[in-house]
XYZ file of C-alpha atoms in Angstrom:
609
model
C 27.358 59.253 29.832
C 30.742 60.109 28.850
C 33.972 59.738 31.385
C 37.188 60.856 31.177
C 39.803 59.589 34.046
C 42.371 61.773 35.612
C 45.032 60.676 33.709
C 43.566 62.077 29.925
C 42.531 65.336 31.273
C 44.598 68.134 30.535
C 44.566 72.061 30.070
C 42.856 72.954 26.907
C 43.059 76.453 24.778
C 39.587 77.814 23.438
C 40.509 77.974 20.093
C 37.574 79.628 18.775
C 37.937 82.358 22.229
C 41.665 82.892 20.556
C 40.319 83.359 17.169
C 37.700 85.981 18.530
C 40.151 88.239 19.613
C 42.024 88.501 16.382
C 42.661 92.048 15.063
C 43.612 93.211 11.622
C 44.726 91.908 8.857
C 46.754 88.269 8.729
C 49.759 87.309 6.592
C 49.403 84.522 3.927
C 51.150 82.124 6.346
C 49.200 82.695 9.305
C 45.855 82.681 7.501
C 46.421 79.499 6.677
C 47.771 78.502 9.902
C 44.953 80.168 11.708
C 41.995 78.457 9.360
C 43.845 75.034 9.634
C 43.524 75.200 13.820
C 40.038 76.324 13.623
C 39.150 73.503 10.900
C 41.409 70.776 13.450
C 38.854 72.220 16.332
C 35.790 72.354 14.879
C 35.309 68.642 13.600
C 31.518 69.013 12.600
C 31.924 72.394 11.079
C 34.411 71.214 8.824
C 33.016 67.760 8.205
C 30.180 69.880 6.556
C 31.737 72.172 4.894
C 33.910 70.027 2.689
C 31.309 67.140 2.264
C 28.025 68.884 2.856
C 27.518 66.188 6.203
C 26.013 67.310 9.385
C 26.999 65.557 12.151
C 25.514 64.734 15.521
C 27.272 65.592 19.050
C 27.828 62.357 19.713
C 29.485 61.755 15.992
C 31.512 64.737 17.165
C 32.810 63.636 20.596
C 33.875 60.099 18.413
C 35.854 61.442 16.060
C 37.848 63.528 18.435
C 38.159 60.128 20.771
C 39.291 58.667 17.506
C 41.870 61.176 16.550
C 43.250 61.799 19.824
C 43.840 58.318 21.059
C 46.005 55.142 19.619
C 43.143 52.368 20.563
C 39.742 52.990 19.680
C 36.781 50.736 19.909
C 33.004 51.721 19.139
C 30.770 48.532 20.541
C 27.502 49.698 18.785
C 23.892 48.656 18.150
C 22.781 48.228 14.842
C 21.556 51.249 12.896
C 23.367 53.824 14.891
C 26.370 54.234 12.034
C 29.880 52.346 12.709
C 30.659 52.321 8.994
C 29.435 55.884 8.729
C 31.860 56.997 11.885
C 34.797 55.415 10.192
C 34.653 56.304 6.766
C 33.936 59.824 8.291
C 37.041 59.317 10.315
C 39.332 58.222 7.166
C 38.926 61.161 5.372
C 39.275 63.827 8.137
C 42.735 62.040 9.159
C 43.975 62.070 6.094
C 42.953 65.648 5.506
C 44.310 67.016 8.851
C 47.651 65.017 8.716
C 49.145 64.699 4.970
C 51.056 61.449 4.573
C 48.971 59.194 6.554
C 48.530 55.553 5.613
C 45.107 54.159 6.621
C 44.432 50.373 6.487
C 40.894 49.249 6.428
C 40.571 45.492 6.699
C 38.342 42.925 8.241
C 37.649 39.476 8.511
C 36.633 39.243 4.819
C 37.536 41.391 1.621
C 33.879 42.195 1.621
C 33.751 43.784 4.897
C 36.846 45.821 4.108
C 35.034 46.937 1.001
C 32.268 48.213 2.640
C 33.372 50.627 4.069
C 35.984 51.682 1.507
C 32.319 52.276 -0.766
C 30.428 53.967 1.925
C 33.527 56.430 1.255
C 33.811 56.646 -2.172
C 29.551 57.383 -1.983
C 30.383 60.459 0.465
C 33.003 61.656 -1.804
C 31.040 61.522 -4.103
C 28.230 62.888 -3.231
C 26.184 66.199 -3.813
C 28.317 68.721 -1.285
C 31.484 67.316 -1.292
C 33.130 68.528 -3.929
C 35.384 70.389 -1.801
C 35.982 66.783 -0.286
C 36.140 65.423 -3.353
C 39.422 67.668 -4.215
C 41.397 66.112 -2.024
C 41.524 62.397 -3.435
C 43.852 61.342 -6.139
C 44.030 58.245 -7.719
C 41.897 55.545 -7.024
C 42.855 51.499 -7.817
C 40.672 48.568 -7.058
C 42.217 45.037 -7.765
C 40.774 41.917 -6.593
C 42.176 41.789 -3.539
C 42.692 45.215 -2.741
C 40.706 48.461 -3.217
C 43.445 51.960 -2.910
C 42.461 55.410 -3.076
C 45.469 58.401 -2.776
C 44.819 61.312 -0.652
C 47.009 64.155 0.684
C 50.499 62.281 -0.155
C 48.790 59.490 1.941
C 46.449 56.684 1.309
C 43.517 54.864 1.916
C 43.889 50.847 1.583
C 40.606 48.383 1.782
C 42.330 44.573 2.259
C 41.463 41.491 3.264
C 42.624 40.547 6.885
C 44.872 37.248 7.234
C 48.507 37.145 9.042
C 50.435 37.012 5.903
C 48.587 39.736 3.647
C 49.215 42.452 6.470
C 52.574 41.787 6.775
C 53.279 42.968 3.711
C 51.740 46.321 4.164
C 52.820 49.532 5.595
C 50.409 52.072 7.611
C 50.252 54.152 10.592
C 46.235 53.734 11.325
C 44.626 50.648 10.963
C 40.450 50.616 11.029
C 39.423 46.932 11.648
C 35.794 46.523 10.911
C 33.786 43.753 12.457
C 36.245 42.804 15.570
C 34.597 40.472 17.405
C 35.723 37.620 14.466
C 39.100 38.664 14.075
C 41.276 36.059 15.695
C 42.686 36.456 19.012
C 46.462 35.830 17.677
C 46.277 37.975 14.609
C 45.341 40.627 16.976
C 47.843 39.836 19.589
C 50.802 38.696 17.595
C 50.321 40.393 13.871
C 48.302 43.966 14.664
C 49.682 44.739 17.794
C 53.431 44.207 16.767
C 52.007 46.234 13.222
C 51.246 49.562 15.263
C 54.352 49.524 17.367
C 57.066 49.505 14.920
C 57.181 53.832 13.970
C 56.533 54.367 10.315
C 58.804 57.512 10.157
C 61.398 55.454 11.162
C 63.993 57.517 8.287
C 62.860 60.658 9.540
C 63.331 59.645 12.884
C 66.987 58.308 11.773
C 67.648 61.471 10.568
C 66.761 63.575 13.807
C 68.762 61.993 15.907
C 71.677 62.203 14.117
C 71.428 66.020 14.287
C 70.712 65.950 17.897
C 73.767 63.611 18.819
C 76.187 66.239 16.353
C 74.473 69.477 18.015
C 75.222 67.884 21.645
C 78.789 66.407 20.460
C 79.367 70.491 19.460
C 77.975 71.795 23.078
C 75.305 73.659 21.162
C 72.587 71.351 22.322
C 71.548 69.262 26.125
C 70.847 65.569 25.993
C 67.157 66.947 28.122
C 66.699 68.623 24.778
C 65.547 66.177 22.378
C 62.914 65.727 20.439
C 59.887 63.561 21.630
C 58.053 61.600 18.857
C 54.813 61.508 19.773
C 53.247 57.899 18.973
C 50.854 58.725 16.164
C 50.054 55.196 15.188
C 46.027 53.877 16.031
C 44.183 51.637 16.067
C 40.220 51.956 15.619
C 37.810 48.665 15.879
C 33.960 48.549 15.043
C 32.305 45.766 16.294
C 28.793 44.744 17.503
C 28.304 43.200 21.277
C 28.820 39.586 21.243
C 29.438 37.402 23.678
C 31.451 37.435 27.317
C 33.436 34.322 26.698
C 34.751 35.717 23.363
C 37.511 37.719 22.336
C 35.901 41.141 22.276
C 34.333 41.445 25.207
C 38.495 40.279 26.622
C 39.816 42.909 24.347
C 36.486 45.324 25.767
C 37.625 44.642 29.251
C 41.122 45.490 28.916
C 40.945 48.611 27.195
C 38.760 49.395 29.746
C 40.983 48.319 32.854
C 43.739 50.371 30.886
C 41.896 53.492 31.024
C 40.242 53.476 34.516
C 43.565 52.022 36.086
C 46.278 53.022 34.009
C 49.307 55.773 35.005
C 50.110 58.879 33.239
C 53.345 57.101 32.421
C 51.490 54.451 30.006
C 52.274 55.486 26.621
C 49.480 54.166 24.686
C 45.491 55.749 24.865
C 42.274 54.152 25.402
C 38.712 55.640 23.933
C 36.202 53.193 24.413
C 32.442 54.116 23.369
C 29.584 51.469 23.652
C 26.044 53.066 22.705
C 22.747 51.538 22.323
C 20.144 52.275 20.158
C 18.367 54.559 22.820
C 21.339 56.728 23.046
C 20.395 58.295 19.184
C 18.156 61.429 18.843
C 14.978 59.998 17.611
C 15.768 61.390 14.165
C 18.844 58.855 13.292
C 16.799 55.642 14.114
C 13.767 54.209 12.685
C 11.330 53.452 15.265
C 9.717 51.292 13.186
C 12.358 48.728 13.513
C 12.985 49.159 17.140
C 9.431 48.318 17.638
C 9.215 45.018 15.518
C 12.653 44.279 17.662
C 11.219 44.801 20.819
C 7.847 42.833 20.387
C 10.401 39.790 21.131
C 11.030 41.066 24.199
C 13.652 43.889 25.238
C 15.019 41.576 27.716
C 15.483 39.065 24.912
C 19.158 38.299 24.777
C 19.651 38.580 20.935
C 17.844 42.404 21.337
C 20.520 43.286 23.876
C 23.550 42.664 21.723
C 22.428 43.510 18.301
C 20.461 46.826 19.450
C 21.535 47.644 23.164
C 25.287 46.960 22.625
C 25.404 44.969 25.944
C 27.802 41.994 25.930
C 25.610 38.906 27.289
C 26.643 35.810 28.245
C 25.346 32.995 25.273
C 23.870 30.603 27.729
C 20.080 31.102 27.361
C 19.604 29.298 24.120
C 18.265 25.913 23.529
C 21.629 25.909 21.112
C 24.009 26.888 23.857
C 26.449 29.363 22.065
C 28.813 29.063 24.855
C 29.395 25.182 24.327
C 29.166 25.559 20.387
C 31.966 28.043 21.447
C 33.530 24.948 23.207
C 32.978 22.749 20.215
C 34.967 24.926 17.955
C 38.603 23.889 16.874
C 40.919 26.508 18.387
C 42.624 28.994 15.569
C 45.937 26.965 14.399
C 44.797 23.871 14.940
C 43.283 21.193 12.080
C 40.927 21.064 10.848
C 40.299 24.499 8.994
C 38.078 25.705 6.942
C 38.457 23.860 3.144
C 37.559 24.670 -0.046
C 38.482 21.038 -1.263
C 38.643 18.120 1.210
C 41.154 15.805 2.042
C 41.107 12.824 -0.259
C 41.633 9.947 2.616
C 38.272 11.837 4.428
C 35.138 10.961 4.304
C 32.243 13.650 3.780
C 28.349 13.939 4.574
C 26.271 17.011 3.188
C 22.878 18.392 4.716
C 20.939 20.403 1.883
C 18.323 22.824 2.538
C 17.214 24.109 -0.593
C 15.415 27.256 -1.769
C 14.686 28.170 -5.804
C 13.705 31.765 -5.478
C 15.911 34.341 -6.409
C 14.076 37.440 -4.084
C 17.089 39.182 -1.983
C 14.730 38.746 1.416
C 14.015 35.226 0.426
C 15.182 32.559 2.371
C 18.796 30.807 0.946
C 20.053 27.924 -0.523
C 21.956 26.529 2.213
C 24.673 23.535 2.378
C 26.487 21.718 5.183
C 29.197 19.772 4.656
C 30.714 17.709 7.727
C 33.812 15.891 7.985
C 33.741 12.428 9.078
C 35.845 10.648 12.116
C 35.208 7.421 11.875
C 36.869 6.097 14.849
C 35.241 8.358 17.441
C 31.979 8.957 15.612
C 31.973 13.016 15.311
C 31.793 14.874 12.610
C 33.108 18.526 12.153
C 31.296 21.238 9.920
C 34.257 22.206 7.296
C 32.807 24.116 4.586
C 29.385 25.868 4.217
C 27.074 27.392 1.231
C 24.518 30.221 1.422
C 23.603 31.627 -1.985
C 20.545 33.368 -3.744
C 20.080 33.908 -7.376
C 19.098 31.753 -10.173
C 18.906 27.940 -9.845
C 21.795 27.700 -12.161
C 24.448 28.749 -9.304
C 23.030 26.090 -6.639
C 23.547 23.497 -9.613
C 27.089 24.479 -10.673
C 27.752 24.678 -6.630
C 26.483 21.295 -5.743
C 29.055 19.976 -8.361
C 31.740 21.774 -7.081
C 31.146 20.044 -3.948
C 30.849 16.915 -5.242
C 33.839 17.417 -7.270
C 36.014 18.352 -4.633
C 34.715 16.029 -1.228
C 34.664 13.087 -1.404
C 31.054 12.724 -0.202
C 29.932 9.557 1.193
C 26.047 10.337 1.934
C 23.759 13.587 2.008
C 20.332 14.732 3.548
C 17.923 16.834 1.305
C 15.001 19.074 2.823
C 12.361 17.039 0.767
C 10.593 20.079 0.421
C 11.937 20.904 -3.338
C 14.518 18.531 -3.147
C 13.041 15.932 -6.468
C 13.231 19.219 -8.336
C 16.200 20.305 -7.509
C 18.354 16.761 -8.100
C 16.163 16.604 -11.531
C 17.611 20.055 -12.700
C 21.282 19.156 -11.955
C 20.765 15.685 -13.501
C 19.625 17.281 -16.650
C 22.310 19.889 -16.519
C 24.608 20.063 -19.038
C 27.127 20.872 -16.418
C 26.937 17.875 -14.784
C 26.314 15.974 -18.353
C 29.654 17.071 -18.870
C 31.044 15.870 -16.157
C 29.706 12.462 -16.986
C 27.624 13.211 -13.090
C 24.155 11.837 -11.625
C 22.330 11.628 -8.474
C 20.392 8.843 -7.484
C 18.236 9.049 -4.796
C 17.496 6.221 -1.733
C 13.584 5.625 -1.868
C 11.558 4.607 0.909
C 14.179 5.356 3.849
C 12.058 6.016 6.843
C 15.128 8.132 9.423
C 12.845 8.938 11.678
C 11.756 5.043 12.484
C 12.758 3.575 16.083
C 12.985 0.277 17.646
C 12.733 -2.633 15.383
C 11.427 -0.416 12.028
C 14.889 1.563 11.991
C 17.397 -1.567 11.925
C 14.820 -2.168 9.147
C 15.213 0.829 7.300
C 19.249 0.767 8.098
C 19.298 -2.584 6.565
C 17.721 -1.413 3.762
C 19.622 1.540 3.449
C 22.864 -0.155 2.835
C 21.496 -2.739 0.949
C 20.406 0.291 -1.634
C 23.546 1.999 -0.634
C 25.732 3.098 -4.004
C 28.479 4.861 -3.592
C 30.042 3.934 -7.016
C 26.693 4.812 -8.541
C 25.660 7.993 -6.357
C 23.271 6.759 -5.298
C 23.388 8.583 -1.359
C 21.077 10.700 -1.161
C 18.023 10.294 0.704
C 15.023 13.087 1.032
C 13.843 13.941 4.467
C 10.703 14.783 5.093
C 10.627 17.454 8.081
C 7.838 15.952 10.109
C 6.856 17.375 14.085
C 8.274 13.982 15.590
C 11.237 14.482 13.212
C 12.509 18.049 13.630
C 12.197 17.303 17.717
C 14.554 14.145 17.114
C 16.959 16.076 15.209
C 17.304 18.905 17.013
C 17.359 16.976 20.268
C 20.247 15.064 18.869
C 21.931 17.979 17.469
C 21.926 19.376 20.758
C 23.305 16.273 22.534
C 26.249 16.256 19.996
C 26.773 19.872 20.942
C 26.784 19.181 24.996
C 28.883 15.751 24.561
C 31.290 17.683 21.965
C 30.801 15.020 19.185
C 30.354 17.833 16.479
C 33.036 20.132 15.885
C 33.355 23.526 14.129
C 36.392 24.282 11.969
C 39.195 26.249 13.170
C 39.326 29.496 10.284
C 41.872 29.496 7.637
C 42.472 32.446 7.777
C 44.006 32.708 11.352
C 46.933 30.544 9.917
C 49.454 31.028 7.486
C 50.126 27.905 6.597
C 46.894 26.614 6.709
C 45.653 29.419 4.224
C 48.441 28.953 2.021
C 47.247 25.408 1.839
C 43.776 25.901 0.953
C 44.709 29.063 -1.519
C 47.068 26.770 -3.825
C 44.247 24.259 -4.088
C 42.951 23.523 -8.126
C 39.336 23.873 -8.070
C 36.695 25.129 -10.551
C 36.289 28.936 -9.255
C 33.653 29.402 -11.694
C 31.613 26.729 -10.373
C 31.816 28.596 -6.866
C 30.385 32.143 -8.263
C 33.160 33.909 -6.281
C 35.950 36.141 -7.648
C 39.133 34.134 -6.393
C 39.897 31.769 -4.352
C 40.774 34.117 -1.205
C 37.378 35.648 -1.505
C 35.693 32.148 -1.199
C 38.231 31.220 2.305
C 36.868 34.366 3.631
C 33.279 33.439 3.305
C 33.778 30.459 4.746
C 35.416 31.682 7.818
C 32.455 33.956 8.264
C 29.642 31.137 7.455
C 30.851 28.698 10.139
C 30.607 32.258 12.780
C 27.284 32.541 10.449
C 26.327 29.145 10.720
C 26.871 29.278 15.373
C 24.878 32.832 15.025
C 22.076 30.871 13.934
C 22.097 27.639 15.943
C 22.305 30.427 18.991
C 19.261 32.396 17.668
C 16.663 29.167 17.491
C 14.040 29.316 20.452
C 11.845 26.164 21.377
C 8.322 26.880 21.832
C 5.114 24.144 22.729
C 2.226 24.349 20.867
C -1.186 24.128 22.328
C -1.352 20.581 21.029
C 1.696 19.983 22.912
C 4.095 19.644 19.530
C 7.300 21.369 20.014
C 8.493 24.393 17.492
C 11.979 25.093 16.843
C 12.430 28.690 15.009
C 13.683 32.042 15.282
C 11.690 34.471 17.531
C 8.949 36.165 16.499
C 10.385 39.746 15.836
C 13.290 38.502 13.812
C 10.696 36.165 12.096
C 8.388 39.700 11.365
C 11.036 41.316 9.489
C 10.831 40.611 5.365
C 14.083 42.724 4.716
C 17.241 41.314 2.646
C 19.174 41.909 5.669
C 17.067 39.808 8.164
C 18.109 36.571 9.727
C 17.459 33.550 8.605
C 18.335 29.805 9.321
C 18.723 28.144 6.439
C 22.739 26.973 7.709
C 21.148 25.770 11.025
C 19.131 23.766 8.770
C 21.317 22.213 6.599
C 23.631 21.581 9.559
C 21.031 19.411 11.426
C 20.338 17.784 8.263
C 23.847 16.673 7.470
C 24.335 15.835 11.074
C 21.383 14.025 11.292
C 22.704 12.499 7.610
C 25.958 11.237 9.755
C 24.175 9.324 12.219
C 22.186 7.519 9.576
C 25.582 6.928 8.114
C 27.121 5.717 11.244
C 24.517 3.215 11.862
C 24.738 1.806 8.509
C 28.240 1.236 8.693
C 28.164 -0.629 11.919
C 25.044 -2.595 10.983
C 25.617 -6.263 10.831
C 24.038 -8.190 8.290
C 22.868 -11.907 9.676
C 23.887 -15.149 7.291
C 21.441 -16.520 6.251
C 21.393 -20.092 6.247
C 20.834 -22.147 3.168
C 19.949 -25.777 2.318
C 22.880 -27.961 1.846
C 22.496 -31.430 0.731
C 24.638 -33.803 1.894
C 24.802 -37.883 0.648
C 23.882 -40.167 4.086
């Protein structure tokens, strides 16, 4: 359904009716003229002739909501095409108005390149040459992908306060907007579309008009109107009602329904589910394995039906983990390297194949408050590829936290310490592992302030030796979850605030010396982004876990069984939600240890009587 208040609607020509009753023979100039209205009105017919792309209706009514209005938002399911819309979008813009600047960002470089490739893979495909003709050059640095077209320009970038500031555009296309910060938004992209970017021209203009009326041969009523040409369009998934999208959702919404032909900005707002796609553009296939969960099933609603729900059916509440997550601004951040007066305890799910759908190597890494007992999750690692990566990774960490204790998945975790022991990376660094035998977490009663004794009589730090292996038992995985959730109802775990929604606490972290080539990432902004996006990442998960009772009466703690059924490298996984309860599980033991009290024991002492 498609509605369109009072205030947008507005007398219309029928182009193509006008064109119809053209007689004769035209002039070069109104050929041209002629052809470029036609093209401007007929979005899908010109869409496939210069890049050989058919579109749908629906694709059609977008892009004119798109190019006819400042703010934009498309809150779609998965598989019906929000990358496809914009780079669609991008080049028609560009094509119909020369000069335009287009800035595609999003919450990490990677997003922002994604779509800037989806274009360059229409332009370059089979049909398009036509398309193709219009682009100039094309330069792609680390940090920033450019590509010229029509004395304008297309710009991927990442999105942080201070990088945008130094950029200028007219359109900005913000891909994935539900983790965009609520200030950057407020206070950095709203400012960014208000200021005019023909501000010369403009300049210029009005100094004629104020000599013309000084002369008498012009009235003051007479002036030209800029029309505000600057937009805004954001792509986002349905998420959550207590987050920023579904705020930003609502009042682009209120704005349009309630607003006053006097309000200078425009609202298009489309939210489609996966049942709103001719049967053609969606593979049923999917839908089907999806729905077997449950079409109710809240997860189903947001990533396929585009409906906003509210986060509070999981056994991980996502609405307290929400709670439990440092505001933007505040400390702590995100870090690539810890603070050297902090203490650090890793959780370490490991994984040694290198399949794109296999599960990943996963790493938590928590800092320590020693005074109040919680811990806050700082800095995350989810990686495939060869075992060589993990190693060098590990290292990093260690190199770079000072870490005080860590909990391995002891399924694969002998192997894994034995390969970076023998590594001549960490021979190098003069680096070993030792491992705690025989610590039973899992114990209660009197047979855990056994085990915690023992633990810190083992205890090592100067040698390393801190880690134990945990074995994931029934009795254990119920205890750790259990307690994971208590942390996250009582607010004694803590996510980190993202770097990136502060300048100066991304200017911190990006001046930091650490060994990039340990981290397998480009640069050093690259490897802030990703960890903004793995602590969202890491929540997603925690949110996604269902509890389930056997027939025995054990309990299960996984992901539901239609995510579980697809094998693809996109599907979700858990692997962060495991390492998480693993390091905070790793905490407690630590905790404990440090507040254990070891009894004197007395001894004879002979005395003369």
């Amino acid at each position: 359904m498609w509605y369109c208040p009072e205030r947008y609607e507005k007398d219309t020509v029928d182009l193509n009716e006008e064109f119809l009753k053209l007689k004769g023979e035209l002039s070069d100039k109104e050929a041209k003229i002629s052809l470029a209205k036609f093209l401007s009105a007929n979005v899908g017919f010109t869409t496939e002739l210069i890049s050989g792309i058919k579109l749908a209706p629906f694709q059609e009514v977008t892009l004119k909501g798109m190019m006819n209005r400042n703010f934009s938002m498309c809150v779609w399911g998965r598989g019906c095409g929000k990358t496809f819309i914009a780079s669609v979008f991008c080049f028609l813009q560009c094509v119909f108005n020369p000069g335009t600047k287009i800035l595609v960002a999003g919450p990490t470089f990677r997003t922002a390149r994604f779509i800037f490739n989806n274009l360059e893979t229409l332009v370059e495909s089979k049909g398009a040459e036509l398309l193709a003709q219009c682009f100039g050059a094309k330069a792609k640095r680390n940090d920033q992908f450019e590509w010229q077209i029509n004395g304008g320009s297309i710009t991927a970038i990442p999105l942080n306060g201070e990088k945008i500031r130094g950029f200028r555009a007219n359109i900005l296309v913000l891909d994935e907007f539900l983790l965009l910060p609520e200030d950057l938004i407020t206070n950095v992209l709203m400012p960014f579309l208000v200021a005019p970017q023909n501000m010369k021209e403009r300049l210029e203009v009005r100094e004629i008009e104020d000599k013309l009326i000084s002369e008498g041969a012009m009235k003051e009523e007479d002036r030209m109107v800029f029309e505000n040409d600057s937009k805004m369009i954001a792509l986002s998934s349905a998420s959550y009602t207590f987050e920023n999208l579904y705020k930003q959702y609502s009042t682009w919404q209120n704005n349009i329904y309630h607003g006053t032909k006097s309000d200078d900005a425009t609202y298009f707002i489309s939210q489609m589910g996966f049942e709103a796609l001719p049967e053609h553009m969606i593979d049923q296939t999917i839908i089907e394995e999806a729905q077997e969960g449950g079409s109710s099933h809240a997860s189903f609603q947001r990533e396929y039906c585009a409906q906003f729900t509210d986060g509070s059916d999981s056994y991980f509440s996502a609405l307290k983990m929400h709670e439990c997550t440092v505001p933007d601004g505040e400390e702590p951040t995100t870090m690539i390297k810890g603070c050297p007066d902090k203490k650090y305890v890793i959780g370490l799910d490991p994984n040694m194949s290198d399949s794109p759908s296999a599960d990943y190597f996963a790493i938590s890494v928590l800092e320590l408050d020693e005074e109040k007992k919680h811990v806050t999750l700082v800095h995350n690692y989810a990686g495939l590829g060869a075992l060589t990566n993990h190693v060098k990774y590990l290292l990093y960490l260690f190199k770079n936290f000072n870490i005080v204790m860590g909990s391995f998945d002891n399924a694969g975790a002998d192997i894994f310490i034995e390969a970076c022991n023998q590594s001549k990376f960490w021979q190098n660094e003069r680096f070993k592992l030792n491992v705690l035998e025989d610590f039973n977490s899992e114990s209660e009663g009197i047979d855990y302030n056994k085990n915690i004794r023992d633990l810190k009589k083992n205890y090592n730090l100067e040698n390393k030796q801190i880690i134990y292996n945990q074995v994931f038992t029934t009795n254990w995985i119920r205890k750790a979850n259990e307690y994971l959730q208590a942390c996250i109802d009582y607010k004694r775990i803590w996510f980190a605030s993202r770097a990136n929604a502060s300048g100066t606490a991304f200017e911190k972290q990006s001046i930091q010396k650490i060994q990039m080539g340990w981290t397998g990432e480009k640069n050093i902004g690259e490897l802030i982004d990703i960890q903004d996006n793995l602590i969202h990442q890491t929540k997603k998960q925690c949110a996604l876990v269902e509890v389930k009772t056997t027939a025995k009466g054990s309990q299960t703690f996984d992901l539901p069984q239609h995510l579980k059924r697809n094998t693809s490298a996109g599907r979700a996984r858990k692997d962060n939600y495991t390492a998480l309860m693993l390091a905070n599980w790793a905490a407690k033991c630590y905790f404990d240890m440090q507040e254990y009290k070891t009894e004197d024991v007395a001894t004879f002492v002979p005395r003369m009587v």
